[in-house]
Amino acid sequence: MVNAETFKGRNIISMREFDRAEIDFVLDTADDMVKLEQERSDLLKGKVLAALFFEPSTRTRLSFESAMNRLGGSVIGFATPAGSSVEKGESLADTIRTVSQYSDIIAMRHPDEESSRMAAKVASVPVINGGSGPWEHPTQALLDLHTIRTAKGTIDGLNIALAGDLKFGRTTHSLAVALRNFDVKCHFVSPDSLKMRQDVIDDVEGKLDYTETEDLKSILPEMDIVYATRIQKERFSDPADYERLKDAYLIDKEFLRGAKEDMKLMHPLPRINEISTDVDDTPHALYFKQMRHGIYLRMALLALVLGAV
Ligand code: NCD
């Protein structure tokens, strides 16, 4: 039986470690946080979150910080390794061992795929993966699911397109793996050279009903959710490849003609060229609300892992 105890002291590293009942429980707890957020709760009073960001972040870092503050806890950490002993050459393992002494929980982002798993091994407090290179971004997947469930009332039964950079985009990796727990039809939409990572395909095979295509327009009329993503410039070894692919999908109001009236467009943000601002005031735009769910979801995770709910 899944209950709050299931999450106490647990590392949140990968969506591969979540089953359906656990996902549902986290989303239900995030529902409860919508109310708590307005009341300014003291649920995590006296607890310290260390937010360690070795890669750029706006939403993930600030929503973790805001979530902790809103539950009465406090936050230490850094937004860039510059200025920390990492600059002097300290290893990630030693940084994590150190920060474990000063905090009750660590949320981290790092360019190395193995970073959060390795950190969890050496940390004496729970570790939450806020983005591990191109590999995974599990808290984003959970907030994406919470956004979809809130907007649509259900996740099961939906037609969902994940579009853009499926090779390097960690949000799509975590979301695809999470969706294998649901009765959805998933469409992986990307240029041929940015197709969904093979390890994700292997992990969803036989569990998730999916198709692969380069053509977003042709499947658009059936979609309930289109989840657009940024081409991950920082992961390309050849800048010419990025230049060639950066405008692969440009979604504007005109492009969305033919979409279902209640089709919702999502994006983990930042958007570069993927979604034109002329979509922002249409009923399709869900990407700003999506950010808001980051607060509820991260409040829920912090409270669950710290054993406060
Ligand atoms: C994403 C990330 O960092 O993976 N942003 C986020 O966390 N909301 C997406 C991206 O950078 O493209």
PDB file of N, CA, C and O in Angstrom, residues 2-12 18 21-33 36 43-44 47 64 67-68 71 104-105 126-128 139 142 146 295-309:
ATOM      1  N   VAL A   2       0.566   2.149  -0.909  1.00  0.00           N
ATOM      2  CA  VAL A   2       1.321   3.401  -0.969  1.00  0.00           C
ATOM      3  C   VAL A   2       0.708   4.403  -0.007  1.00  0.00           C
ATOM      4  O   VAL A   2      -0.499   4.635  -0.014  1.00  0.00           O
ATOM      5  N   ASN A   3       1.530   4.959   0.865  1.00  0.00           N
ATOM      6  CA  ASN A   3       1.083   6.050   1.729  1.00  0.00           C
ATOM      7  C   ASN A   3       2.256   6.998   1.941  1.00  0.00           C
ATOM      8  O   ASN A   3       3.312   6.817   1.322  1.00  0.00           O
ATOM      9  N   ALA A   4       2.071   7.987   2.809  1.00  0.00           N
ATOM     10  CA  ALA A   4       3.123   9.005   2.983  1.00  0.00           C
ATOM     11  C   ALA A   4       4.457   8.372   3.384  1.00  0.00           C
ATOM     12  O   ALA A   4       5.528   8.837   2.983  1.00  0.00           O
ATOM     13  N   GLU A   5       4.396   7.277   4.163  1.00  0.00           N
ATOM     14  CA  GLU A   5       5.620   6.581   4.615  1.00  0.00           C
ATOM     15  C   GLU A   5       6.500   6.138   3.430  1.00  0.00           C
ATOM     16  O   GLU A   5       7.721   6.064   3.552  1.00  0.00           O
ATOM     17  N   THR A   6       5.827   5.826   2.308  1.00  0.00           N
ATOM     18  CA  THR A   6       6.526   5.336   1.114  1.00  0.00           C
ATOM     19  C   THR A   6       7.610   6.317   0.660  1.00  0.00           C
ATOM     20  O   THR A   6       8.596   5.922   0.042  1.00  0.00           O
ATOM     21  N   PHE A   7       7.406   7.591   0.946  1.00  0.00           N
ATOM     22  CA  PHE A   7       8.292   8.617   0.391  1.00  0.00           C
ATOM     23  C   PHE A   7       9.285   9.187   1.414  1.00  0.00           C
ATOM     24  O   PHE A   7      10.204   9.907   1.050  1.00  0.00           O
ATOM     25  N   LYS A   8       9.058   8.854   2.668  1.00  0.00           N
ATOM     26  CA  LYS A   8       9.886   9.436   3.735  1.00  0.00           C
ATOM     27  C   LYS A   8      11.355   9.037   3.566  1.00  0.00           C
ATOM     28  O   LYS A   8      11.677   7.846   3.488  1.00  0.00           O
ATOM     29  N   GLY A   9      12.236  10.036   3.479  1.00  0.00           N
ATOM     30  CA  GLY A   9      13.668   9.772   3.380  1.00  0.00           C
ATOM     31  C   GLY A   9      14.121   9.252   2.028  1.00  0.00           C
ATOM     32  O   GLY A   9      15.281   8.884   1.852  1.00  0.00           O
ATOM     33  N   ARG A  10      13.211   9.231   1.059  1.00  0.00           N
ATOM     34  CA  ARG A  10      13.526   8.622  -0.242  1.00  0.00           C
ATOM     35  C   ARG A  10      14.246   9.602  -1.174  1.00  0.00           C
ATOM     36  O   ARG A  10      13.952  10.789  -1.189  1.00  0.00           O
ATOM     37  N   ASN A  11      15.195   9.108  -1.951  1.00  0.00           N
ATOM     38  CA  ASN A  11      15.812   9.920  -3.002  1.00  0.00           C
ATOM     39  C   ASN A  11      14.870   9.963  -4.198  1.00  0.00           C
ATOM     40  O   ASN A  11      14.261   8.957  -4.542  1.00  0.00           O
ATOM     41  N   ILE A  12      14.778  11.136  -4.836  1.00  0.00           N
ATOM     42  CA  ILE A  12      13.941  11.261  -6.032  1.00  0.00           C
ATOM     43  C   ILE A  12      14.899  11.476  -7.211  1.00  0.00           C
ATOM     44  O   ILE A  12      15.321  12.602  -7.491  1.00  0.00           O
ATOM     45  N   PHE A  18       9.214   5.124 -10.129  1.00  0.00           N
ATOM     46  CA  PHE A  18       7.840   5.413  -9.686  1.00  0.00           C
ATOM     47  C   PHE A  18       6.836   4.506 -10.379  1.00  0.00           C
ATOM     48  O   PHE A  18       6.869   4.364 -11.606  1.00  0.00           O
ATOM     49  N   ALA A  21       0.660   3.951  -8.593  1.00  0.00           N
ATOM     50  CA  ALA A  21       0.086   4.316  -7.292  1.00  0.00           C
ATOM     51  C   ALA A  21       0.916   5.410  -6.623  1.00  0.00           C
ATOM     52  O   ALA A  21       0.375   6.324  -5.982  1.00  0.00           O
ATOM     53  N   GLU A  22       2.230   5.337  -6.801  1.00  0.00           N
ATOM     54  CA  GLU A  22       3.102   6.366  -6.210  1.00  0.00           C
ATOM     55  C   GLU A  22       2.919   7.716  -6.906  1.00  0.00           C
ATOM     56  O   GLU A  22       2.870   8.766  -6.252  1.00  0.00           O
ATOM     57  N   ILE A  23       2.811   7.677  -8.228  1.00  0.00           N
ATOM     58  CA  ILE A  23       2.582   8.933  -8.959  1.00  0.00           C
ATOM     59  C   ILE A  23       1.255   9.558  -8.502  1.00  0.00           C
ATOM     60  O   ILE A  23       1.185  10.742  -8.186  1.00  0.00           O
ATOM     61  N   ASP A  24       0.211   8.730  -8.455  1.00  0.00           N
ATOM     62  CA  ASP A  24      -1.106   9.248  -8.033  1.00  0.00           C
ATOM     63  C   ASP A  24      -1.024   9.870  -6.642  1.00  0.00           C
ATOM     64  O   ASP A  24      -1.614  10.930  -6.394  1.00  0.00           O
ATOM     65  N   PHE A  25      -0.284   9.222  -5.749  1.00  0.00           N
ATOM     66  CA  PHE A  25      -0.189   9.730  -4.375  1.00  0.00           C
ATOM     67  C   PHE A  25       0.510  11.095  -4.349  1.00  0.00           C
ATOM     68  O   PHE A  25       0.081  12.018  -3.654  1.00  0.00           O
ATOM     69  N   VAL A  26       1.576  11.236  -5.125  1.00  0.00           N
ATOM     70  CA  VAL A  26       2.290  12.523  -5.173  1.00  0.00           C
ATOM     71  C   VAL A  26       1.376  13.610  -5.768  1.00  0.00           C
ATOM     72  O   VAL A  26       1.315  14.737  -5.250  1.00  0.00           O
ATOM     73  N   LEU A  27       0.642  13.261  -6.824  1.00  0.00           N
ATOM     74  CA  LEU A  27      -0.248  14.260  -7.445  1.00  0.00           C
ATOM     75  C   LEU A  27      -1.384  14.653  -6.489  1.00  0.00           C
ATOM     76  O   LEU A  27      -1.760  15.828  -6.409  1.00  0.00           O
ATOM     77  N   ASP A  28      -1.896  13.682  -5.739  1.00  0.00           N
ATOM     78  CA  ASP A  28      -2.947  13.995  -4.751  1.00  0.00           C
ATOM     79  C   ASP A  28      -2.389  14.921  -3.664  1.00  0.00           C
ATOM     80  O   ASP A  28      -3.070  15.845  -3.213  1.00  0.00           O
ATOM     81  N   THR A  29      -1.145  14.655  -3.248  1.00  0.00           N
ATOM     82  CA  THR A  29      -0.530  15.513  -2.220  1.00  0.00           C
ATOM     83  C   THR A  29      -0.330  16.926  -2.783  1.00  0.00           C
ATOM     84  O   THR A  29      -0.515  17.916  -2.072  1.00  0.00           O
ATOM     85  N   ALA A  30       0.030  17.012  -4.071  1.00  0.00           N
ATOM     86  CA  ALA A  30       0.175  18.339  -4.697  1.00  0.00           C
ATOM     87  C   ALA A  30      -1.169  19.069  -4.719  1.00  0.00           C
ATOM     88  O   ALA A  30      -1.222  20.288  -4.537  1.00  0.00           O
ATOM     89  N   ASP A  31      -2.262  18.318  -4.912  1.00  0.00           N
ATOM     90  CA  ASP A  31      -3.601  18.944  -4.832  1.00  0.00           C
ATOM     91  C   ASP A  31      -3.804  19.589  -3.459  1.00  0.00           C
ATOM     92  O   ASP A  31      -4.318  20.706  -3.358  1.00  0.00           O
ATOM     93  N   ASP A  32      -3.404  18.862  -2.398  1.00  0.00           N
ATOM     94  CA  ASP A  32      -3.556  19.403  -1.031  1.00  0.00           C
ATOM     95  C   ASP A  32      -2.730  20.677  -0.848  1.00  0.00           C
ATOM     96  O   ASP A  32      -3.078  21.553  -0.060  1.00  0.00           O
ATOM     97  N   MET A  33      -1.614  20.770  -1.553  1.00  0.00           N
ATOM     98  CA  MET A  33      -0.709  21.916  -1.384  1.00  0.00           C
ATOM     99  C   MET A  33      -1.284  23.205  -1.984  1.00  0.00           C
ATOM    100  O   MET A  33      -0.871  24.294  -1.627  1.00  0.00           O
ATOM    101  N   LEU A  36      -2.676  24.763   1.025  1.00  0.00           N
ATOM    102  CA  LEU A  36      -1.618  25.119   1.992  1.00  0.00           C
ATOM    103  C   LEU A  36      -0.801  26.325   1.522  1.00  0.00           C
ATOM    104  O   LEU A  36      -0.340  27.136   2.318  1.00  0.00           O
ATOM    105  N   LEU A  43       4.671  23.723   8.000  1.00  0.00           N
ATOM    106  CA  LEU A  43       4.900  22.280   7.932  1.00  0.00           C
ATOM    107  C   LEU A  43       6.388  21.909   7.984  1.00  0.00           C
ATOM    108  O   LEU A  43       6.759  20.913   8.584  1.00  0.00           O
ATOM    109  N   LEU A  44       7.229  22.706   7.362  1.00  0.00           N
ATOM    110  CA  LEU A  44       8.665  22.367   7.307  1.00  0.00           C
ATOM    111  C   LEU A  44       9.523  23.342   8.115  1.00  0.00           C
ATOM    112  O   LEU A  44      10.714  23.522   7.836  1.00  0.00           O
ATOM    113  N   LYS A  47      13.437  23.113   9.001  1.00  0.00           N
ATOM    114  CA  LYS A  47      14.125  22.267   8.015  1.00  0.00           C
ATOM    115  C   LYS A  47      14.875  23.138   7.007  1.00  0.00           C
ATOM    116  O   LYS A  47      14.429  24.232   6.664  1.00  0.00           O
ATOM    117  N   PHE A  64      11.698  25.441  -6.259  1.00  0.00           N
ATOM    118  CA  PHE A  64      12.115  24.674  -5.075  1.00  0.00           C
ATOM    119  C   PHE A  64      12.283  25.616  -3.878  1.00  0.00           C
ATOM    120  O   PHE A  64      11.824  25.317  -2.760  1.00  0.00           O
ATOM    121  N   ALA A  67       8.887  26.913  -2.795  1.00  0.00           N
ATOM    122  CA  ALA A  67       8.120  25.839  -2.139  1.00  0.00           C
ATOM    123  C   ALA A  67       8.588  25.657  -0.696  1.00  0.00           C
ATOM    124  O   ALA A  67       7.776  25.540   0.225  1.00  0.00           O
ATOM    125  N   MET A  68       9.914  25.645  -0.504  1.00  0.00           N
ATOM    126  CA  MET A  68      10.457  25.456   0.852  1.00  0.00           C
ATOM    127  C   MET A  68      10.063  26.627   1.747  1.00  0.00           C
ATOM    128  O   MET A  68       9.633  26.439   2.889  1.00  0.00           O
ATOM    129  N   LEU A  71       6.499  26.608   2.912  1.00  0.00           N
ATOM    130  CA  LEU A  71       6.182  25.620   3.957  1.00  0.00           C
ATOM    131  C   LEU A  71       6.928  25.932   5.253  1.00  0.00           C
ATOM    132  O   LEU A  71       7.013  25.096   6.151  1.00  0.00           O
ATOM    133  N   ASP A 104      18.847  19.325   5.507  1.00  0.00           N
ATOM    134  CA  ASP A 104      17.998  18.148   5.725  1.00  0.00           C
ATOM    135  C   ASP A 104      17.635  17.458   4.420  1.00  0.00           C
ATOM    136  O   ASP A 104      17.158  16.330   4.407  1.00  0.00           O
ATOM    137  N   ILE A 105      17.816  18.172   3.310  1.00  0.00           N
ATOM    138  CA  ILE A 105      17.461  17.629   2.000  1.00  0.00           C
ATOM    139  C   ILE A 105      18.219  18.434   0.942  1.00  0.00           C
ATOM    140  O   ILE A 105      18.460  19.634   1.137  1.00  0.00           O
ATOM    141  N   PRO A 126      18.330  12.986   2.030  1.00  0.00           N
ATOM    142  CA  PRO A 126      17.751  12.647   0.724  1.00  0.00           C
ATOM    143  C   PRO A 126      18.148  13.638  -0.373  1.00  0.00           C
ATOM    144  O   PRO A 126      18.329  14.833  -0.110  1.00  0.00           O
ATOM    145  N   VAL A 127      18.275  13.116  -1.595  1.00  0.00           N
ATOM    146  CA  VAL A 127      18.653  13.939  -2.755  1.00  0.00           C
ATOM    147  C   VAL A 127      17.501  13.941  -3.765  1.00  0.00           C
ATOM    148  O   VAL A 127      16.941  12.891  -4.079  1.00  0.00           O
ATOM    149  N   ILE A 128      17.164  15.129  -4.260  1.00  0.00           N
ATOM    150  CA  ILE A 128      16.170  15.251  -5.329  1.00  0.00           C
ATOM    151  C   ILE A 128      16.886  15.719  -6.588  1.00  0.00           C
ATOM    152  O   ILE A 128      17.615  16.721  -6.565  1.00  0.00           O
ATOM    153  N   THR A 139      11.193  15.725 -11.333  1.00  0.00           N
ATOM    154  CA  THR A 139      10.210  16.621 -10.690  1.00  0.00           C
ATOM    155  C   THR A 139       9.446  17.413 -11.753  1.00  0.00           C
ATOM    156  O   THR A 139       8.294  17.774 -11.558  1.00  0.00           O
ATOM    157  N   LEU A 142       6.671  15.105 -12.966  1.00  0.00           N
ATOM    158  CA  LEU A 142       5.562  15.043 -12.009  1.00  0.00           C
ATOM    159  C   LEU A 142       4.718  16.312 -12.068  1.00  0.00           C
ATOM    160  O   LEU A 142       3.491  16.263 -12.011  1.00  0.00           O
ATOM    161  N   HIS A 146       0.811  16.702 -13.134  1.00  0.00           N
ATOM    162  CA  HIS A 146      -0.152  17.432 -12.290  1.00  0.00           C
ATOM    163  C   HIS A 146      -0.864  18.508 -13.105  1.00  0.00           C
ATOM    164  O   HIS A 146      -2.070  18.734 -12.951  1.00  0.00           O
ATOM    165  N   ILE A 295       5.326  24.757  -8.134  1.00  0.00           N
ATOM    166  CA  ILE A 295       5.284  25.098  -6.700  1.00  0.00           C
ATOM    167  C   ILE A 295       4.555  24.010  -5.916  1.00  0.00           C
ATOM    168  O   ILE A 295       5.069  23.458  -4.951  1.00  0.00           O
ATOM    169  N   TYR A 296       3.339  23.673  -6.374  1.00  0.00           N
ATOM    170  CA  TYR A 296       2.528  22.693  -5.630  1.00  0.00           C
ATOM    171  C   TYR A 296       3.233  21.340  -5.571  1.00  0.00           C
ATOM    172  O   TYR A 296       3.249  20.675  -4.540  1.00  0.00           O
ATOM    173  N   LEU A 297       3.787  20.962  -6.715  1.00  0.00           N
ATOM    174  CA  LEU A 297       4.409  19.647  -6.797  1.00  0.00           C
ATOM    175  C   LEU A 297       5.661  19.575  -5.926  1.00  0.00           C
ATOM    176  O   LEU A 297       5.902  18.598  -5.219  1.00  0.00           O
ATOM    177  N   ARG A 298       6.453  20.634  -5.953  1.00  0.00           N
ATOM    178  CA  ARG A 298       7.694  20.612  -5.162  1.00  0.00           C
ATOM    179  C   ARG A 298       7.395  20.775  -3.667  1.00  0.00           C
ATOM    180  O   ARG A 298       8.099  20.195  -2.841  1.00  0.00           O
ATOM    181  N   MET A 299       6.345  21.510  -3.329  1.00  0.00           N
ATOM    182  CA  MET A 299       5.906  21.536  -1.925  1.00  0.00           C
ATOM    183  C   MET A 299       5.550  20.113  -1.487  1.00  0.00           C
ATOM    184  O   MET A 299       5.955  19.651  -0.412  1.00  0.00           O
ATOM    185  N   ALA A 300       4.814  19.414  -2.334  1.00  0.00           N
ATOM    186  CA  ALA A 300       4.391  18.044  -2.002  1.00  0.00           C
ATOM    187  C   ALA A 300       5.597  17.131  -1.821  1.00  0.00           C
ATOM    188  O   ALA A 300       5.678  16.380  -0.835  1.00  0.00           O
ATOM    189  N   LEU A 301       6.544  17.190  -2.731  1.00  0.00           N
ATOM    190  CA  LEU A 301       7.715  16.303  -2.645  1.00  0.00           C
ATOM    191  C   LEU A 301       8.554  16.602  -1.406  1.00  0.00           C
ATOM    192  O   LEU A 301       8.994  15.688  -0.713  1.00  0.00           O
ATOM    193  N   LEU A 302       8.783  17.888  -1.153  1.00  0.00           N
ATOM    194  CA  LEU A 302       9.583  18.251   0.029  1.00  0.00           C
ATOM    195  C   LEU A 302       8.907  17.753   1.302  1.00  0.00           C
ATOM    196  O   LEU A 302       9.539  17.164   2.178  1.00  0.00           O
ATOM    197  N   ALA A 303       7.595  17.968   1.384  1.00  0.00           N
ATOM    198  CA  ALA A 303       6.853  17.556   2.591  1.00  0.00           C
ATOM    199  C   ALA A 303       6.842  16.029   2.725  1.00  0.00           C
ATOM    200  O   ALA A 303       7.022  15.499   3.837  1.00  0.00           O
ATOM    201  N   LEU A 304       6.688  15.325   1.633  1.00  0.00           N
ATOM    202  CA  LEU A 304       6.661  13.855   1.686  1.00  0.00           C
ATOM    203  C   LEU A 304       8.024  13.291   2.066  1.00  0.00           C
ATOM    204  O   LEU A 304       8.141  12.460   2.963  1.00  0.00           O
ATOM    205  N   VAL A 305       9.059  13.752   1.369  1.00  0.00           N
ATOM    206  CA  VAL A 305      10.397  13.188   1.617  1.00  0.00           C
ATOM    207  C   VAL A 305      10.875  13.529   3.036  1.00  0.00           C
ATOM    208  O   VAL A 305      11.542  12.731   3.685  1.00  0.00           O
ATOM    209  N   LEU A 306      10.493  14.704   3.519  1.00  0.00           N
ATOM    210  CA  LEU A 306      10.907  15.092   4.879  1.00  0.00           C
ATOM    211  C   LEU A 306       9.949  14.532   5.944  1.00  0.00           C
ATOM    212  O   LEU A 306      10.089  14.828   7.137  1.00  0.00           O
ATOM    213  N   GLY A 307       8.990  13.755   5.523  1.00  0.00           N
ATOM    214  CA  GLY A 307       8.106  13.066   6.467  1.00  0.00           C
ATOM    215  C   GLY A 307       7.177  13.988   7.232  1.00  0.00           C
ATOM    216  O   GLY A 307       6.798  13.700   8.365  1.00  0.00           O
ATOM    217  N   ALA A 308       6.762  15.079   6.595  1.00  0.00           N
ATOM    218  CA  ALA A 308       5.937  16.069   7.298  1.00  0.00           C
ATOM    219  C   ALA A 308       4.442  15.917   6.987  1.00  0.00           C
ATOM    220  O   ALA A 308       3.624  16.605   7.596  1.00  0.00           O
ATOM    221  N   VAL A 309       4.100  15.057   6.055  1.00  0.00           N
ATOM    222  CA  VAL A 309       2.658  14.838   5.779  1.00  0.00           C
ATOM    223  C   VAL A 309       2.302  13.364   5.927  1.00  0.00           C
ATOM    224  O   VAL A 309       3.163  12.507   5.934  1.00  0.00           O
TER     225      VAL A 309
END
